[in-house]
Coordinates of C-alpha atoms in Angstrom, one line a residue:
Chain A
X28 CA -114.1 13.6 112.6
X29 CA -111.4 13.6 110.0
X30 CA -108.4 14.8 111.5
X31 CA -106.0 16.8 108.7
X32 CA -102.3 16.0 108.7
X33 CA -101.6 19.5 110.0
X34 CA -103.6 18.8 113.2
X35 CA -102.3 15.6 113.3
X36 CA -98.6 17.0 113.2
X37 CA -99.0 19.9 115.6
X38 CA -97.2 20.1 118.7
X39 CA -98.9 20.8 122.3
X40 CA -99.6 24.4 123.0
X41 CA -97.9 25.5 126.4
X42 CA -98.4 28.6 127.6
X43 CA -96.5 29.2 130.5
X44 CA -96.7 32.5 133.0
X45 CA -95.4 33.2 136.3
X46 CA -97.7 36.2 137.4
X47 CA -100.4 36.5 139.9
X48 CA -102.7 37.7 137.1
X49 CA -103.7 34.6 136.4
X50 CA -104.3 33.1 139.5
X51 CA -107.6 33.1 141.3
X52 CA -106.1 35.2 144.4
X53 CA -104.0 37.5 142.5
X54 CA -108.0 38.9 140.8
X55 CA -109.6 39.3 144.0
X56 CA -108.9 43.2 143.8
X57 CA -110.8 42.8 140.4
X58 CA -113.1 40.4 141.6
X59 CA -114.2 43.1 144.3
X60 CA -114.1 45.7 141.6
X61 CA -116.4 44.5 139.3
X62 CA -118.8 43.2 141.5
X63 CA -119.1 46.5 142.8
X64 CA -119.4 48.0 139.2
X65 CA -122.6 45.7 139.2
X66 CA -124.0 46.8 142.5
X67 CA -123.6 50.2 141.5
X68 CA -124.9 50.2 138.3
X69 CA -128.2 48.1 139.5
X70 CA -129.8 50.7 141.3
X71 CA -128.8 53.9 139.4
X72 CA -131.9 55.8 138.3
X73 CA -134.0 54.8 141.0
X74 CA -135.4 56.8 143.2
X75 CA -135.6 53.7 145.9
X76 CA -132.1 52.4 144.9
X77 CA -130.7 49.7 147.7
X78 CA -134.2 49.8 149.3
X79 CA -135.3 46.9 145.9
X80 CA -132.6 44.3 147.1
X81 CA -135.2 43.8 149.9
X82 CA -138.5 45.2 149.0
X83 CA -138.4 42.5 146.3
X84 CA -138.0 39.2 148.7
X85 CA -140.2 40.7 151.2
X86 CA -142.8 41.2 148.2
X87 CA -142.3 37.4 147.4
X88 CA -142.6 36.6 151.2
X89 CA -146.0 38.8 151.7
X90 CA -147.9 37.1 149.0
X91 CA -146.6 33.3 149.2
X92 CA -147.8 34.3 153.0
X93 CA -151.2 35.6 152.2
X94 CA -151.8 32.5 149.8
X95 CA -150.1 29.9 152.1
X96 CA -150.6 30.9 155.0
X97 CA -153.9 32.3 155.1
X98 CA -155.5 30.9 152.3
X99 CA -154.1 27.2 152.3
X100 CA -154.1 27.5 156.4
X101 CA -150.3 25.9 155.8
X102 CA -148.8 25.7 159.6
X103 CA -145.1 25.9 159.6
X104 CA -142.7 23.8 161.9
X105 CA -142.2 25.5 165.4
X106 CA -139.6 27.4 165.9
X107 CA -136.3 26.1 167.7
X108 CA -137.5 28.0 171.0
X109 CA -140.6 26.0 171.3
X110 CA -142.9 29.0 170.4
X111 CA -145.8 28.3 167.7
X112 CA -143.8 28.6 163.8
X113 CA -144.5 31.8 162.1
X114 CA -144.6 31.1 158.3
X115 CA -143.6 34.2 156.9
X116 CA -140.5 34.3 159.1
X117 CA -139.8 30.4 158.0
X118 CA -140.8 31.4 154.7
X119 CA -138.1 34.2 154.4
X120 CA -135.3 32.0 155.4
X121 CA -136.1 29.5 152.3
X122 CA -136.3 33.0 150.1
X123 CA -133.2 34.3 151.0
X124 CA -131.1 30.7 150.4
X125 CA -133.3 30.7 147.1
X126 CA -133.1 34.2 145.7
X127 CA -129.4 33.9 146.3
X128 CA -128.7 30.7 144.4
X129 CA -131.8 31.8 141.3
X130 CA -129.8 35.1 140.9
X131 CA -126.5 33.3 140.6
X132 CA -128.2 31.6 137.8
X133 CA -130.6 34.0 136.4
X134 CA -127.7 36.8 136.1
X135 CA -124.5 34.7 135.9
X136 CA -126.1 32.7 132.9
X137 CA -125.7 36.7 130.9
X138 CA -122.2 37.4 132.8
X139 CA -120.1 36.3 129.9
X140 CA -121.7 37.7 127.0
X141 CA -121.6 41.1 129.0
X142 CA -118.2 40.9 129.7
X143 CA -116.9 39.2 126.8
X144 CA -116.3 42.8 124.6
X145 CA -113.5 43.2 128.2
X146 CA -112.4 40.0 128.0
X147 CA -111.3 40.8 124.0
X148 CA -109.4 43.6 125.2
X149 CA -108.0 43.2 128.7
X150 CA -106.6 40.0 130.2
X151 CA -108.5 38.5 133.1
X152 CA -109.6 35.1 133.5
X153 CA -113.2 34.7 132.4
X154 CA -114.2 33.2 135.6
X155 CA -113.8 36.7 137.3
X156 CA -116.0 38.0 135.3
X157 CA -119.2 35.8 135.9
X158 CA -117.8 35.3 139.9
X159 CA -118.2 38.9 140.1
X160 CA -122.1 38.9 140.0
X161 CA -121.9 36.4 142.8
X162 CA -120.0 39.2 144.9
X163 CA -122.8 41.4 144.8
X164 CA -125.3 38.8 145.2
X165 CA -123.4 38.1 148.7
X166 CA -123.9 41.8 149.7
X167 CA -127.2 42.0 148.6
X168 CA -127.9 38.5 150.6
X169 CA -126.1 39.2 153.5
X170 CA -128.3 42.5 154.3
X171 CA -131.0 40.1 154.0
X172 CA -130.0 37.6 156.3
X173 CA -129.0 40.1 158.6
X174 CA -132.9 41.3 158.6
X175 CA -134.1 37.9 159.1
X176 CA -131.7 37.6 162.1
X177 CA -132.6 40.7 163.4
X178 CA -136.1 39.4 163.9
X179 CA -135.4 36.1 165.0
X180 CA -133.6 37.9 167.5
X181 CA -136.5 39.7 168.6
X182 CA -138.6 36.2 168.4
X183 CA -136.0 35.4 171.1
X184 CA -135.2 32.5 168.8
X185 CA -131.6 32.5 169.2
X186 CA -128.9 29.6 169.6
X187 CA -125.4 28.8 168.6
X188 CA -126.1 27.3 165.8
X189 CA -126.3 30.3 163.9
X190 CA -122.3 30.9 164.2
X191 CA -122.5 28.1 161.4
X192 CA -124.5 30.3 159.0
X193 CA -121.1 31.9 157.7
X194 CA -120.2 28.3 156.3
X195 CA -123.4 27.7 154.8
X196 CA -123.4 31.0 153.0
X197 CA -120.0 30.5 151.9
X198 CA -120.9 27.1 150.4
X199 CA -124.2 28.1 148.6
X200 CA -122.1 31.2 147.1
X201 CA -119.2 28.7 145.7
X202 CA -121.7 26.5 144.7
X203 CA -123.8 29.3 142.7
X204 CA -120.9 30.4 141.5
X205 CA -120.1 27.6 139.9
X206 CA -123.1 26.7 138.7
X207 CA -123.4 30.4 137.2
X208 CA -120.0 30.3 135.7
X209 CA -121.0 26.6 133.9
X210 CA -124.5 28.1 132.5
X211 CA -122.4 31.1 130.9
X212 CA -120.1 29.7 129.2
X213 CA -122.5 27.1 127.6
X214 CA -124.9 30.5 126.4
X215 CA -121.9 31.7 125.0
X216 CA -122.3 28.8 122.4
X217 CA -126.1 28.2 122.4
X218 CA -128.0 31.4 123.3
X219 CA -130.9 28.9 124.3
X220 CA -129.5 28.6 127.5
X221 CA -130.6 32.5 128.6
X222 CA -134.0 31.4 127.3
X223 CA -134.0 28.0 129.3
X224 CA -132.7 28.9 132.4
X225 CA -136.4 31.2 133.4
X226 CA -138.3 27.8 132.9
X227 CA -135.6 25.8 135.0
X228 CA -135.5 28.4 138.2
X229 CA -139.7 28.2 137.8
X230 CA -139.2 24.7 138.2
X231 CA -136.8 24.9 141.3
X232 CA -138.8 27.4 143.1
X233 CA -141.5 25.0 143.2
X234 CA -139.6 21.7 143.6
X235 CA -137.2 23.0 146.6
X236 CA -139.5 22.6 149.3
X237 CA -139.7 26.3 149.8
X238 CA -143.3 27.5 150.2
X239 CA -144.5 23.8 152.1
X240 CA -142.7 22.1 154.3
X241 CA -141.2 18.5 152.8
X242 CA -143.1 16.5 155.3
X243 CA -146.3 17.7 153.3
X244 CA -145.2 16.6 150.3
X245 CA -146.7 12.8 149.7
X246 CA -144.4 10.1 149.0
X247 CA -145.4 8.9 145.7
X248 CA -147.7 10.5 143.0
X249 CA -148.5 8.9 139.7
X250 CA -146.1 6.6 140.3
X251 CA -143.2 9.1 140.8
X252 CA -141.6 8.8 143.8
X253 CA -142.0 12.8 144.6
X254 CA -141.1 13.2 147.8
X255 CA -137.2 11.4 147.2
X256 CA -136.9 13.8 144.1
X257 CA -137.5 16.7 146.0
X258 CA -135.1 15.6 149.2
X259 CA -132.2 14.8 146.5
X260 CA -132.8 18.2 144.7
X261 CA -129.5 20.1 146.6
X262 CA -131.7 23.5 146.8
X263 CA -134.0 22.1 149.0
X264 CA -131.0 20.3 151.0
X265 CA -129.3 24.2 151.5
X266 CA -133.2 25.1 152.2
X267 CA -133.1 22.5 155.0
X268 CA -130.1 23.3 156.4
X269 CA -130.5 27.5 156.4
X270 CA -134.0 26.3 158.2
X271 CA -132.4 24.0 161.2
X272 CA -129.5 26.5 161.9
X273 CA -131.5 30.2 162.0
X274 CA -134.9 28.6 162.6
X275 CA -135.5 25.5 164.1
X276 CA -131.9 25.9 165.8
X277 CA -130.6 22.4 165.4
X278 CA -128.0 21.2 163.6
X279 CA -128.6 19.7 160.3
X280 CA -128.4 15.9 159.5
X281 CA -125.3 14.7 158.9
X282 CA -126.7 13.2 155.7
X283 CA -127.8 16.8 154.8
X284 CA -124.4 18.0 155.0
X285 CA -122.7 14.8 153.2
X286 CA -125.0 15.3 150.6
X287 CA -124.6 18.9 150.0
X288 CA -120.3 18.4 150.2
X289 CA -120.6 16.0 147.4
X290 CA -123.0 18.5 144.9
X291 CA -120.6 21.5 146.3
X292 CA -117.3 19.4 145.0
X293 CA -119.3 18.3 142.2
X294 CA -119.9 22.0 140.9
X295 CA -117.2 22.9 141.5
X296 CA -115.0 20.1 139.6
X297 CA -117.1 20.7 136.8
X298 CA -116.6 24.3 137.1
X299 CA -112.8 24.1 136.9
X300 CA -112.9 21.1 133.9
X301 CA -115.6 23.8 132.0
X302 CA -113.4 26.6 132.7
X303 CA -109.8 24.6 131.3
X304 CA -111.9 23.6 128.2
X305 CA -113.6 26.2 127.3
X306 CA -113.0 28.8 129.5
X307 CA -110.1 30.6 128.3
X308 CA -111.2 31.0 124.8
X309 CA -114.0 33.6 125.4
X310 CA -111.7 36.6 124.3
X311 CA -111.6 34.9 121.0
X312 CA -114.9 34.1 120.5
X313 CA -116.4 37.0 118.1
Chain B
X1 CA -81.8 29.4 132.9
X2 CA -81.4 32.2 130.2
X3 CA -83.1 35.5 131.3
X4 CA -85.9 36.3 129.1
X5 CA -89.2 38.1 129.8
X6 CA -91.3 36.6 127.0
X7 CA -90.4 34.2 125.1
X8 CA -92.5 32.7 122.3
X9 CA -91.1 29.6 120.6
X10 CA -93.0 28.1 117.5
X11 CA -96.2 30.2 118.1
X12 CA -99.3 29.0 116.0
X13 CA -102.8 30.1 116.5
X14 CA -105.5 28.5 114.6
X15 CA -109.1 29.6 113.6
X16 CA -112.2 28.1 112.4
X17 CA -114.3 29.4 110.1
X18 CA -116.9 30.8 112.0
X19 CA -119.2 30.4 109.1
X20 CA -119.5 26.9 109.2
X21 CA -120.4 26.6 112.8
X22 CA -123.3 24.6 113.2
X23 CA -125.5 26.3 115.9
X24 CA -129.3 25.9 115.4
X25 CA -130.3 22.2 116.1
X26 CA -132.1 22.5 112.4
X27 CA -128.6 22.9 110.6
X28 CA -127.4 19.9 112.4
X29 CA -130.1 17.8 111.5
X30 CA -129.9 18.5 108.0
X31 CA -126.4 18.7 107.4
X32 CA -125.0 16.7 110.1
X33 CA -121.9 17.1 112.1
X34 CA -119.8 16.8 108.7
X35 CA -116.3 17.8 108.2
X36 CA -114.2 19.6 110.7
X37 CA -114.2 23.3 109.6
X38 CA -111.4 25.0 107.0
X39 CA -108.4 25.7 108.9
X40 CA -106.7 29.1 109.4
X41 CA -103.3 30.0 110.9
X42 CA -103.3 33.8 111.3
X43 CA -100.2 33.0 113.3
X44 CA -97.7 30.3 111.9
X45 CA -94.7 29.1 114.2
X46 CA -93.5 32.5 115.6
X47 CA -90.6 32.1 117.6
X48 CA -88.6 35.3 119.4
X49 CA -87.3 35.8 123.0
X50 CA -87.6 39.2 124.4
X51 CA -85.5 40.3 127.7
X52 CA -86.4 42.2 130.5
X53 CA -86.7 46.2 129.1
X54 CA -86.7 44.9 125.4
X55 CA -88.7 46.6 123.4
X56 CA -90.0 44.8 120.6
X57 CA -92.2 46.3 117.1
X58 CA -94.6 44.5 115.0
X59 CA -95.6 45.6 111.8
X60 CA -96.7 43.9 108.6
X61 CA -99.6 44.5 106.2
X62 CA -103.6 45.1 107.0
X63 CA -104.2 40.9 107.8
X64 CA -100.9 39.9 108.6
X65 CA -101.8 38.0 111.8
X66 CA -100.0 41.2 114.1
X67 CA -103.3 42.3 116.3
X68 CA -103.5 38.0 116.9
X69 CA -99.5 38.1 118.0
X70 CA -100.4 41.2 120.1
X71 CA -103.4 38.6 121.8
X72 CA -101.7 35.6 122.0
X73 CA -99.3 37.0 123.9
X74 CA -101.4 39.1 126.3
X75 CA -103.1 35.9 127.0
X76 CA -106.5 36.8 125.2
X77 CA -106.1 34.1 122.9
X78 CA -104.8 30.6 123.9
X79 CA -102.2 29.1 121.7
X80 CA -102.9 26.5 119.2
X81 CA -99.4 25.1 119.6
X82 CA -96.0 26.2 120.0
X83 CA -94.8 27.1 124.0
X84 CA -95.0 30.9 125.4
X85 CA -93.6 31.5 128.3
X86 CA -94.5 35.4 129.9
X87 CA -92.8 36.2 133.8
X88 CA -94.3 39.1 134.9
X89 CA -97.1 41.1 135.2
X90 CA -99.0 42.1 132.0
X91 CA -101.4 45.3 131.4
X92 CA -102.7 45.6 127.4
X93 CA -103.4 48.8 125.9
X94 CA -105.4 47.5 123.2
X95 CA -108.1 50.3 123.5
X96 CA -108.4 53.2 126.1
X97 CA -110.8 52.9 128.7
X98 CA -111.9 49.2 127.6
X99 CA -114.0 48.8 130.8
X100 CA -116.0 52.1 131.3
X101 CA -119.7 51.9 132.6
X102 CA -121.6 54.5 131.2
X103 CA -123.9 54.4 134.1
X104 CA -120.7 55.2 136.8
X105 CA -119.4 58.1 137.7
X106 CA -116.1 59.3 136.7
X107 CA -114.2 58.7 140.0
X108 CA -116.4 55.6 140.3
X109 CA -114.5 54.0 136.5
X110 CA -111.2 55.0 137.4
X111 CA -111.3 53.0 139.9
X112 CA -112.4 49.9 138.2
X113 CA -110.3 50.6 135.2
X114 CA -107.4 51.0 137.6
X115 CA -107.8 47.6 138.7
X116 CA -108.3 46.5 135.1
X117 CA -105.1 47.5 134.3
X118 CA -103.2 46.1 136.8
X119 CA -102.7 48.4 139.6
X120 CA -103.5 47.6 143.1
X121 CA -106.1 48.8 145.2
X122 CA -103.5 50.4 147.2
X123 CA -101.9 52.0 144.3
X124 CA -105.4 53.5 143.8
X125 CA -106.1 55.0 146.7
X126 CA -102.8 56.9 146.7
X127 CA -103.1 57.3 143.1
X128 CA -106.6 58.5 142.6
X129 CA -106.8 61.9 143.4
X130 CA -103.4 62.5 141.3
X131 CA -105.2 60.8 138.6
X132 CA -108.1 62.8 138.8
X133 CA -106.0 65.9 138.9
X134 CA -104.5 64.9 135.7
X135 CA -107.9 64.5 134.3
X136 CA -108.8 67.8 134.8
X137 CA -111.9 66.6 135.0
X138 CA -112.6 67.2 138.7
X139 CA -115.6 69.4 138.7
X140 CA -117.4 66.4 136.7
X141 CA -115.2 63.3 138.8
X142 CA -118.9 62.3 140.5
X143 CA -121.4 62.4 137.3
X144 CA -122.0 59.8 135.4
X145 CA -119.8 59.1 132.4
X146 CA -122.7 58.9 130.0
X147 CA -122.7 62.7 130.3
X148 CA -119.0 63.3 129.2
X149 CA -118.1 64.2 125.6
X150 CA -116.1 61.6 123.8
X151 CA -112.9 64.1 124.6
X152 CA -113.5 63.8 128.2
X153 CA -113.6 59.8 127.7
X154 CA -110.6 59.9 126.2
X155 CA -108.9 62.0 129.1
X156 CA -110.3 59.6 131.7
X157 CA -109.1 56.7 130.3
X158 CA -105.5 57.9 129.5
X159 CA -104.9 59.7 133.2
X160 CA -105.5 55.9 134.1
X161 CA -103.5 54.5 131.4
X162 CA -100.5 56.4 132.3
X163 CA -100.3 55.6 136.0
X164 CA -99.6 52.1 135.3
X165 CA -96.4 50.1 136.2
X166 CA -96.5 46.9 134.3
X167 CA -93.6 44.6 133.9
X168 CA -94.7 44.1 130.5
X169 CA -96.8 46.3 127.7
X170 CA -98.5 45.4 125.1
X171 CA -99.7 47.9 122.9
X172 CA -101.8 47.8 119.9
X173 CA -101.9 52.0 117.9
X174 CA -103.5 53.7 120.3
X175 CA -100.4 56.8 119.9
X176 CA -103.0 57.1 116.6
X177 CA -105.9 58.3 118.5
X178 CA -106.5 61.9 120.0
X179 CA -104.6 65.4 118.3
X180 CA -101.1 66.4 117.7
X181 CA -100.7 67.3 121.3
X182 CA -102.4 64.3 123.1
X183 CA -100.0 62.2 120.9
X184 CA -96.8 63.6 121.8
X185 CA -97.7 63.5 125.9
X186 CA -99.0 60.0 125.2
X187 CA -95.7 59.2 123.4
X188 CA -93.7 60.7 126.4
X189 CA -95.8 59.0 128.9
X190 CA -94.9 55.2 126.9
X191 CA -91.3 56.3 126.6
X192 CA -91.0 57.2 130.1
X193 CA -92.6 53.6 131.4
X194 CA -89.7 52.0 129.0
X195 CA -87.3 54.0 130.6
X196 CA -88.9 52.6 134.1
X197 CA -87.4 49.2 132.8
X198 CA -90.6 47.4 131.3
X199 CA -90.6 45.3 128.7
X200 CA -93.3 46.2 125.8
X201 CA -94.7 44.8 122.7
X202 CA -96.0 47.6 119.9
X203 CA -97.9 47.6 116.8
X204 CA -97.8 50.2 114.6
X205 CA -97.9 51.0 111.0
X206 CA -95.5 53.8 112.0
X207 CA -91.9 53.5 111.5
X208 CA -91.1 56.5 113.1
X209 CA -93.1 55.2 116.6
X210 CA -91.1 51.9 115.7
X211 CA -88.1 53.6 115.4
X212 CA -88.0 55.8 118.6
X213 CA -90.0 52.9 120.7
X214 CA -88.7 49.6 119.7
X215 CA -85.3 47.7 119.7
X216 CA -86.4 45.0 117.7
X217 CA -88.9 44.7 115.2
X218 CA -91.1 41.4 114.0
X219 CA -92.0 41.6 110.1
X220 CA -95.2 38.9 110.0
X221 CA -96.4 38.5 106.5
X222 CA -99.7 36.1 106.3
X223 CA -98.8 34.9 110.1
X224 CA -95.2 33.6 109.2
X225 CA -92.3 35.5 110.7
X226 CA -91.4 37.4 107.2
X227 CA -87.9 39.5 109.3
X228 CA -86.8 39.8 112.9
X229 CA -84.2 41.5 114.2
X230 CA -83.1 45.1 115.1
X231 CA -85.9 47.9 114.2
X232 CA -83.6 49.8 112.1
X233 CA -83.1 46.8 109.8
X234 CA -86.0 45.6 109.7
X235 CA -88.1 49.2 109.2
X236 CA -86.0 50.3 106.3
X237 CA -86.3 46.7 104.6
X238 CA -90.3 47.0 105.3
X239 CA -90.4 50.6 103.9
X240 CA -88.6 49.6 100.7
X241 CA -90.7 46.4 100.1
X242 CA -93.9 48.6 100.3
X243 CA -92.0 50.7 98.3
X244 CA -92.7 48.0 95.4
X245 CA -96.2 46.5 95.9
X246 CA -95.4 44.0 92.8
X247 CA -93.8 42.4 95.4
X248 CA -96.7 41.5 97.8
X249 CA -99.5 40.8 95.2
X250 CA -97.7 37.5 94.1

């Protein structure tokens, strides 16, 4: 790279504001907003509206159930209360953590190029934006995970740990958020990413240990040491750990929960580094 | 410490050529990474300080860097170099009802809007139902704004507009848009949030708005600062320099 004298000669640019605008806390009222707008907008025209956010998982859960389950003859792990595992049940909890973190990616990856004819005309920090989706992910996960609880509930498979499940959820949200936020700002410079990111979540959704249990998986196939590469993908970790707190009622390895720290600081260090190099020029970008 | 609201001292903002992006992994294999783009400053070293309740004009030719000034300092574009320094809260006016969802309802966009502009939610819930009745759009507030006309739009968008209380305002011609009638309550409505104390920024290629709106005025010819300094002045030495367009071709 040749750098021209006038580049060479400028001074730093500072741009200095004392306002709450700018500051992550001071766009939670817009943060809520437009997370909304997308929750409202989703299911407009449809004559079942709300009733998709869980016919669709529930879909998912019936047929990896029929083919698992009762095809395959898959046995899940027993449930925390000693009673004989129901797969469907186990199943759903993997489906819920999953569908969260793969819609945080599948609609986040778009958020910026959607918002980006707002973000030319109205000050906001582009983050907000693609954050927003994740804000009516959480509603639309949280119904679910109140349904699953509901029938764990009636499976009398209750324990304390579930008063964790607010800290999980809070970290796979931050963490798909981040993740989201990172994925749209690199489409907004390669439009390949849109096209990528259906062929990475088919690859997660079978590599995160969510239809089969990990102890099923073999250790080493063609050479490749599967089973590690499946344990050190994080999905499978936030699987894992939604599965010992709701399900299997224990609490999750301490490992588990090191492990799962580091990729949530990871995400979102890379998050804030993405969004002080890039982020703040998607107004300009035409 | 001096008392300023904005204050903008050597402002540059630079552009690439968007043409010679390389973007398809083809092009880079072919061409290579190469040279760094052609430069271009549609704002060159900008400097003026604005106090709280200023009111400060831009206006130049069709190019001359003032819709980039007007961005720069709402924030939508970062700075190349040069220091900006904004205290207080900042709602742009760069186009009326930037935000609306076709697929919402009426009621249902005001209150995102709202919160686009700067107000707070609770600001909106005592505000809403005196922006809808300023609307006079109530009988339609719940349908879906695909089904306004574009008058209705523009109705919805400016009840919100109006019910703003920024500390600072940036606004970029919209007194253009709407009919002789719409104009002059728009006009009233921007004197009226001056009058309130805030502190605004205006383009216009009207000297008249200038005139009435603005104490100052900027002149930016091809980015550079061409005049600043009271509107008057600086309207009446714009006027006659358009007055002889020999002037600008060279």
């Amino acid at each position: 790279m040749v750098k021209t004298k006038q580049q060479a000669a400028q001074t730093r640019a500072v741009t200095s504001v004392r306002a709450s605008q700018y500051s992550f806390w001071g766009n939670r009222d817009l943060l809520w907003a437009l997370g909304k707008r997308d929750l409202q907008a989703r299911f407009k025209n449809t004559v079942l509206g709300w009733a998709w956010s869980l016919i669709v998982p529930l879909a998912q859960v019936a047929i990896y159930s029929l083919v698992f389950s009762v095809i395959f003859r898959a046995k899940p792990p027993e449930m925390g209360n000693g009673e004989p595992g129901i797969f469907a049940v186990w199943l759903f909890c993997g489906i819920i953590v999953w569908t969260l973190f793969a819609q945080a990616l599948g609609r986040g990856t778009g958020s910026l190029l959607a918002a980006r004819p707002l973000l030319q005309k109205v000050y906001f920090p582009s983050y907000v934006a693609s954050f927003s989706v994740v804000v009516g992910l959480a509603v639309q996960s949280a119904i679910e995970f109140s349904l699953l609880l509901a029938i764990l509930a009636l499976l009398m498979n209750v324990s304390w740990t579930w008063l964790l499940l607010p800290v999980l959820f809070l970290a796979l949200l931050v963490f798909g958020a981040c993740i989201g936020y990172i994925f749209a700002l690199a489409n907004l410079y390669y439009r390949d990413v849109s096209q990528a990111v259906p062929v990475i979540l088919q690859f997660g959704f079978f590599l995160s240990a969510i239809i089969y249990p990990l102890s099923l998986v073999q250790e080493e196939a063609y050479g490749i040491p599967v089973r590690t590469l499946i344990e050190l993908n994080p999905m499978t970790q936030f699987i894992q750990t939604a599965r010992d707190l709701l399900y299997e009622l224990t609490l999750p390895s301490v490992a588990s929960v090191g492990y799962l720290l580091a990729w949530l600081l990871l995400a979102m260090g890379a998050c804030s580094f993405a969004y002080r190099r890039w982020g703040q020029d998607v107004g300009e970008m035409t | 410490m001096s008392d300023f609201s904005i204050r903008a001292v050597d402002l540059s903002k630079r552009f690439r050529q968007q043409t010679e992006r390389r973007t398809s992994l083809k092009e880079l294999f072919i061409r290579g990474r190469g040279s760094q783009p052609e430069a271009f400053y549609p704002l060159r070293d900008v400097s003026f300080t604005l106090k709280p309740g200023e009111s400060m004009g831009i206006l130049g030719r069709n190019g001359a860097g003032k819709s980039t000034a007007l961005k720069v300092i709402a924030g939508l574009y970062r700075p190349t170099s040069g220091t900006l320094e904004v205290k207080g809260r900042v709602s742009t006016l760069l186009e009326l009802g930037a935000g609306f969802h076709p697929e919402l309802t009426g009621r249902e966009n005001i209150q995102l809007n709202a919160v686009l502009l700067g107000l707070s939610r609770a600001h909106m819930d005592e505000g809403l139902d005196r922006i809808i009745d300023f609307t006079g759009l109530r009988d339609f507030i719940d349908e879906p704004i695909k089904t306004y006309s574009s008058g209705m739009k523009v109705r919805l968008a400016y009840a919100i507009a109006v019910e703003i209380e920024p500390d600072i305002l940036i606004i970029d011609e919209i007194i253009a848009v709407g009919d002789q009638d719409f104009r002059e309550q728009c006009f009233a409505h921007i004197k009226k949030i001056r009058q309130s104390g805030a502190t605004m920024v205006i383009v216009s290629h009207s000297m008249a708005t200038l005139s009435e709106l603005c104490d100052t005025a900027l002149w930016l010819d091809k980015g550079r600062t061409h005049m600043l300094g009271p509107v008057d002045e600086v309207t009446q030495a714009y006027a006659a320099s358009a007055a002889k367009p020999s002037t600008a071709a060279n």
